[in-house]
PDB file of C-alpha atoms in Angstrom:
ATOM      1  CA  UNK A  15     116.189  96.803  91.861  1.00  0.00           C
ATOM      2  CA  UNK A  16     114.290  98.465  89.048  1.00  0.00           C
ATOM      3  CA  UNK A  17     110.372  98.242  88.548  1.00  0.00           C
ATOM      4  CA  UNK A  18     109.405  96.677  85.412  1.00  0.00           C
ATOM      5  CA  UNK A  19     107.540  98.482  82.630  1.00  0.00           C
ATOM      6  CA  UNK A  20     104.150  97.141  83.649  1.00  0.00           C
ATOM      7  CA  UNK A  21     104.467  98.442  87.294  1.00  0.00           C
ATOM      8  CA  UNK A  22     105.614 101.802  86.188  1.00  0.00           C
ATOM      9  CA  UNK A  23     102.571 101.918  83.742  1.00  0.00           C
ATOM     10  CA  UNK A  24     100.183 100.984  86.729  1.00  0.00           C
ATOM     11  CA  UNK A  25     101.723 103.839  88.645  1.00  0.00           C
ATOM     12  CA  UNK A  26     101.504 106.368  86.030  1.00  0.00           C
ATOM     13  CA  UNK A  27      98.074 105.558  84.982  1.00  0.00           C
ATOM     14  CA  UNK A  28      96.062 104.599  88.113  1.00  0.00           C
ATOM     15  CA  UNK A  29      94.878 107.777  89.342  1.00  0.00           C
ATOM     16  CA  UNK A  30      93.901 108.932  85.932  1.00  0.00           C
ATOM     17  CA  UNK A  31      92.147 105.765  85.037  1.00  0.00           C
ATOM     18  CA  UNK A  32      90.257 106.034  88.495  1.00  0.00           C
ATOM     19  CA  UNK A  33      89.329 109.690  87.666  1.00  0.00           C
ATOM     20  CA  UNK A  34      87.722 108.594  84.347  1.00  0.00           C
ATOM     21  CA  UNK A  35      85.570 105.912  85.997  1.00  0.00           C
ATOM     22  CA  UNK A  36      84.387 108.623  88.288  1.00  0.00           C
ATOM     23  CA  UNK A  37      83.509 110.862  85.350  1.00  0.00           C
ATOM     24  CA  UNK A  38      81.768 107.935  83.850  1.00  0.00           C
ATOM     25  CA  UNK A  39      79.640 107.029  86.841  1.00  0.00           C
ATOM     26  CA  UNK A  40      78.758 110.719  87.252  1.00  0.00           C
ATOM     27  CA  UNK A  41      77.621 111.161  83.500  1.00  0.00           C
ATOM     28  CA  UNK A  42      75.553 107.945  83.975  1.00  0.00           C
ATOM     29  CA  UNK A  43      73.991 108.248  87.539  1.00  0.00           C
ATOM     30  CA  UNK A  44      74.148 112.059  87.912  1.00  0.00           C
ATOM     31  CA  UNK A  45      76.148 112.032  91.008  1.00  0.00           C
ATOM     32  CA  UNK A  46      79.586 111.117  92.188  1.00  0.00           C
ATOM     33  CA  UNK A  47      80.159 107.838  93.240  1.00  0.00           C
ATOM     34  CA  UNK A  48      83.518 106.532  94.874  1.00  0.00           C
ATOM     35  CA  UNK A  49      81.963 103.032  95.429  1.00  0.00           C
ATOM     36  CA  UNK A  50      81.123 102.433  91.628  1.00  0.00           C
ATOM     37  CA  UNK A  51      84.184 103.965  90.324  1.00  0.00           C
ATOM     38  CA  UNK A  52      86.128 101.926  92.758  1.00  0.00           C
ATOM     39  CA  UNK A  53      84.612  98.643  91.660  1.00  0.00           C
ATOM     40  CA  UNK A  54      85.142  99.472  88.000  1.00  0.00           C
ATOM     41  CA  UNK A  55      88.812 100.339  88.939  1.00  0.00           C
ATOM     42  CA  UNK A  56      89.537  97.117  90.768  1.00  0.00           C
ATOM     43  CA  UNK A  57      88.472  95.417  87.758  1.00  0.00           C
ATOM     44  CA  UNK A  58      90.723  97.432  85.594  1.00  0.00           C
ATOM     45  CA  UNK A  59      93.649  96.879  87.915  1.00  0.00           C
ATOM     46  CA  UNK A  60      93.371  93.074  88.216  1.00  0.00           C
ATOM     47  CA  UNK A  61      92.893  92.553  84.591  1.00  0.00           C
ATOM     48  CA  UNK A  62      95.835  94.950  83.908  1.00  0.00           C
ATOM     49  CA  UNK A  63      97.919  93.042  86.070  1.00  0.00           C
ATOM     50  CA  UNK A  64      96.896  89.642  84.484  1.00  0.00           C
ATOM     51  CA  UNK A  65      97.666  91.088  80.976  1.00  0.00           C
ATOM     52  CA  UNK A  66     100.984  92.653  81.864  1.00  0.00           C
ATOM     53  CA  UNK A  67     102.173  89.486  83.443  1.00  0.00           C
ATOM     54  CA  UNK A  68     100.847  87.577  80.513  1.00  0.00           C
ATOM     55  CA  UNK A  69     103.012  89.986  78.026  1.00  0.00           C
ATOM     56  CA  UNK A  70     106.083  89.639  80.171  1.00  0.00           C
ATOM     57  CA  UNK A  71     105.855  93.468  81.046  1.00  0.00           C
ATOM     58  CA  UNK A  72     105.232  92.820  84.685  1.00  0.00           C
ATOM     59  CA  UNK A  73     107.088  90.415  86.779  1.00  0.00           C
ATOM     60  CA  UNK A  74     105.096  88.016  88.949  1.00  0.00           C
ATOM     61  CA  UNK A  75     107.124  89.157  92.206  1.00  0.00           C
ATOM     62  CA  UNK A  76     105.908  92.796  91.415  1.00  0.00           C
ATOM     63  CA  UNK A  77     102.199  91.902  91.841  1.00  0.00           C
ATOM     64  CA  UNK A  78     101.875  92.539  95.524  1.00  0.00           C
ATOM     65  CA  UNK A  79     103.460  96.031  95.190  1.00  0.00           C
ATOM     66  CA  UNK A  80     101.515  96.908  91.912  1.00  0.00           C
ATOM     67  CA  UNK A  81      98.531  96.000  93.764  1.00  0.00           C
ATOM     68  CA  UNK A  82      99.530  98.246  96.390  1.00  0.00           C
ATOM     69  CA  UNK A  83      99.846 101.056  93.799  1.00  0.00           C
ATOM     70  CA  UNK A  84      96.384 100.446  93.095  1.00  0.00           C
ATOM     71  CA  UNK A  85      95.384 100.731  96.551  1.00  0.00           C
ATOM     72  CA  UNK A  86      97.035 103.846  97.216  1.00  0.00           C
ATOM     73  CA  UNK A  87      95.163 105.401  94.283  1.00  0.00           C
ATOM     74  CA  UNK A  88      91.920 104.365  95.825  1.00  0.00           C
ATOM     75  CA  UNK A  89      92.872 105.702  98.957  1.00  0.00           C
ATOM     76  CA  UNK A  90      93.709 109.126  97.406  1.00  0.00           C
ATOM     77  CA  UNK A  91      91.202 109.325  94.682  1.00  0.00           C
ATOM     78  CA  UNK A  92      88.040 107.312  96.071  1.00  0.00           C
ATOM     79  CA  UNK A  93      88.525 107.403  99.973  1.00  0.00           C
ATOM     80  CA  UNK A  94      84.740 107.188 100.504  1.00  0.00           C
ATOM     81  CA  UNK A  95      84.116 103.883  98.628  1.00  0.00           C
ATOM     82  CA  UNK A  96      82.800 102.192 101.827  1.00  0.00           C
ATOM     83  CA  UNK A  97      83.631  98.798 100.427  1.00  0.00           C
ATOM     84  CA  UNK A  98      86.089  97.548 103.255  1.00  0.00           C
ATOM     85  CA  UNK A  99      89.487  96.592 103.165  1.00  0.00           C
ATOM     86  CA  UNK A 100      88.913  93.156 101.481  1.00  0.00           C
ATOM     87  CA  UNK A 101      87.352  94.428  98.460  1.00  0.00           C
ATOM     88  CA  UNK A 102      90.239  94.235  96.308  1.00  0.00           C
ATOM     89  CA  UNK A 103      90.434  90.419  97.235  1.00  0.00           C
ATOM     90  CA  UNK A 104      86.598  90.081  96.348  1.00  0.00           C
ATOM     91  CA  UNK A 105      87.243  91.966  93.143  1.00  0.00           C
ATOM     92  CA  UNK A 106      90.077  89.778  92.230  1.00  0.00           C
ATOM     93  CA  UNK A 107      88.019  86.673  92.618  1.00  0.00           C
ATOM     94  CA  UNK A 108      85.287  88.257  90.527  1.00  0.00           C
ATOM     95  CA  UNK A 109      87.374  89.433  87.877  1.00  0.00           C
ATOM     96  CA  UNK A 110      89.185  86.236  87.245  1.00  0.00           C
ATOM     97  CA  UNK A 111      86.097  84.317  87.403  1.00  0.00           C
ATOM     98  CA  UNK A 112      84.649  86.712  84.789  1.00  0.00           C
ATOM     99  CA  UNK A 113      87.872  86.293  82.720  1.00  0.00           C
ATOM    100  CA  UNK A 114      87.460  82.480  82.883  1.00  0.00           C
ATOM    101  CA  UNK A 115      83.970  82.466  82.128  1.00  0.00           C
ATOM    102  CA  UNK A 116      84.824  84.685  79.083  1.00  0.00           C
ATOM    103  CA  UNK A 117      87.394  82.303  77.727  1.00  0.00           C
ATOM    104  CA  UNK A 118      89.551  84.808  76.039  1.00  0.00           C
ATOM    105  CA  UNK A 119      86.686  86.617  74.441  1.00  0.00           C
ATOM    106  CA  UNK A 120      86.080  90.312  75.233  1.00  0.00           C
ATOM    107  CA  UNK A 121      82.781  89.760  77.059  1.00  0.00           C
ATOM    108  CA  UNK A 122      84.437  89.477  80.634  1.00  0.00           C
ATOM    109  CA  UNK A 123      83.343  92.945  81.540  1.00  0.00           C
ATOM    110  CA  UNK A 124      79.648  91.800  81.359  1.00  0.00           C
ATOM    111  CA  UNK A 125      80.422  88.862  83.448  1.00  0.00           C
ATOM    112  CA  UNK A 126      82.450  91.153  85.840  1.00  0.00           C
ATOM    113  CA  UNK A 127      79.176  93.591  85.962  1.00  0.00           C
ATOM    114  CA  UNK A 128      76.786  90.559  86.492  1.00  0.00           C
ATOM    115  CA  UNK A 129      78.891  89.609  89.525  1.00  0.00           C
ATOM    116  CA  UNK A 130      79.054  93.208  91.065  1.00  0.00           C
ATOM    117  CA  UNK A 131      75.737  94.652  90.119  1.00  0.00           C
ATOM    118  CA  UNK A 132      74.122  94.284  93.337  1.00  0.00           C
ATOM    119  CA  UNK A 133      77.013  96.633  94.628  1.00  0.00           C
ATOM    120  CA  UNK A 134      76.603  99.294  91.735  1.00  0.00           C
ATOM    121  CA  UNK A 135      74.522 102.222  90.720  1.00  0.00           C
ATOM    122  CA  UNK A 136      76.043 102.604  87.369  1.00  0.00           C
ATOM    123  CA  UNK A 137      74.491 101.017  84.283  1.00  0.00           C
ATOM    124  CA  UNK A 138      75.777  97.801  82.693  1.00  0.00           C
ATOM    125  CA  UNK A 139      76.427 100.129  79.466  1.00  0.00           C
ATOM    126  CA  UNK A 140      78.305 102.724  81.199  1.00  0.00           C
ATOM    127  CA  UNK A 141      80.130 100.126  83.305  1.00  0.00           C
ATOM    128  CA  UNK A 142      81.183  97.705  80.368  1.00  0.00           C
ATOM    129  CA  UNK A 143      82.013 100.422  78.000  1.00  0.00           C
ATOM    130  CA  UNK A 144      84.451 102.159  80.396  1.00  0.00           C
ATOM    131  CA  UNK A 145      86.187  99.061  81.347  1.00  0.00           C
ATOM    132  CA  UNK A 146      86.403  98.147  77.599  1.00  0.00           C
ATOM    133  CA  UNK A 147      87.928 101.487  76.745  1.00  0.00           C
ATOM    134  CA  UNK A 148      90.462 101.426  79.625  1.00  0.00           C
ATOM    135  CA  UNK A 149      91.481  97.733  79.297  1.00  0.00           C
ATOM    136  CA  UNK A 150      91.976  98.087  75.639  1.00  0.00           C
ATOM    137  CA  UNK A 151      94.334 100.578  76.338  1.00  0.00           C
ATOM    138  CA  UNK A 152      96.531  98.353  78.558  1.00  0.00           C
ATOM    139  CA  UNK A 153      98.482  96.800  75.727  1.00  0.00           C
ATOM    140  CA  UNK A 154      99.504 100.537  75.003  1.00  0.00           C
ATOM    141  CA  UNK A 155     100.114 101.717  78.409  1.00  0.00           C
ATOM    142  CA  UNK A 156     103.564 103.181  79.160  1.00  0.00           C
TER     143      UNK A 156
END
């Protein structure tokens, strides 16, 4: 069975997006942080999966494998995140709560930041700006 366009896009873009979040954190905080970059990446991943399913570019039965692709990117590019194995589940709940709370508006990154801020050192502006930039690119991901 062939992977959908959405799953392939996540596979091709995950490590680059995670590295972009690392760069954002380093510019904002002044040092490298796997933890902050991973929290940002988890938001991007879950948002991307939801958008790709909604647009028909990702099949529902591919969600678990697509999330595994994201987990592999974290293991390879942010191994020192220290968040534990259940963090992706925590992030999923946070991001979906934020998306519901935003009710279709583009403010969901601010709501996600509000839920995750106790786990972060990066500023709200850097966090939300990077997430908005990367998630706006989801529609054009190939």
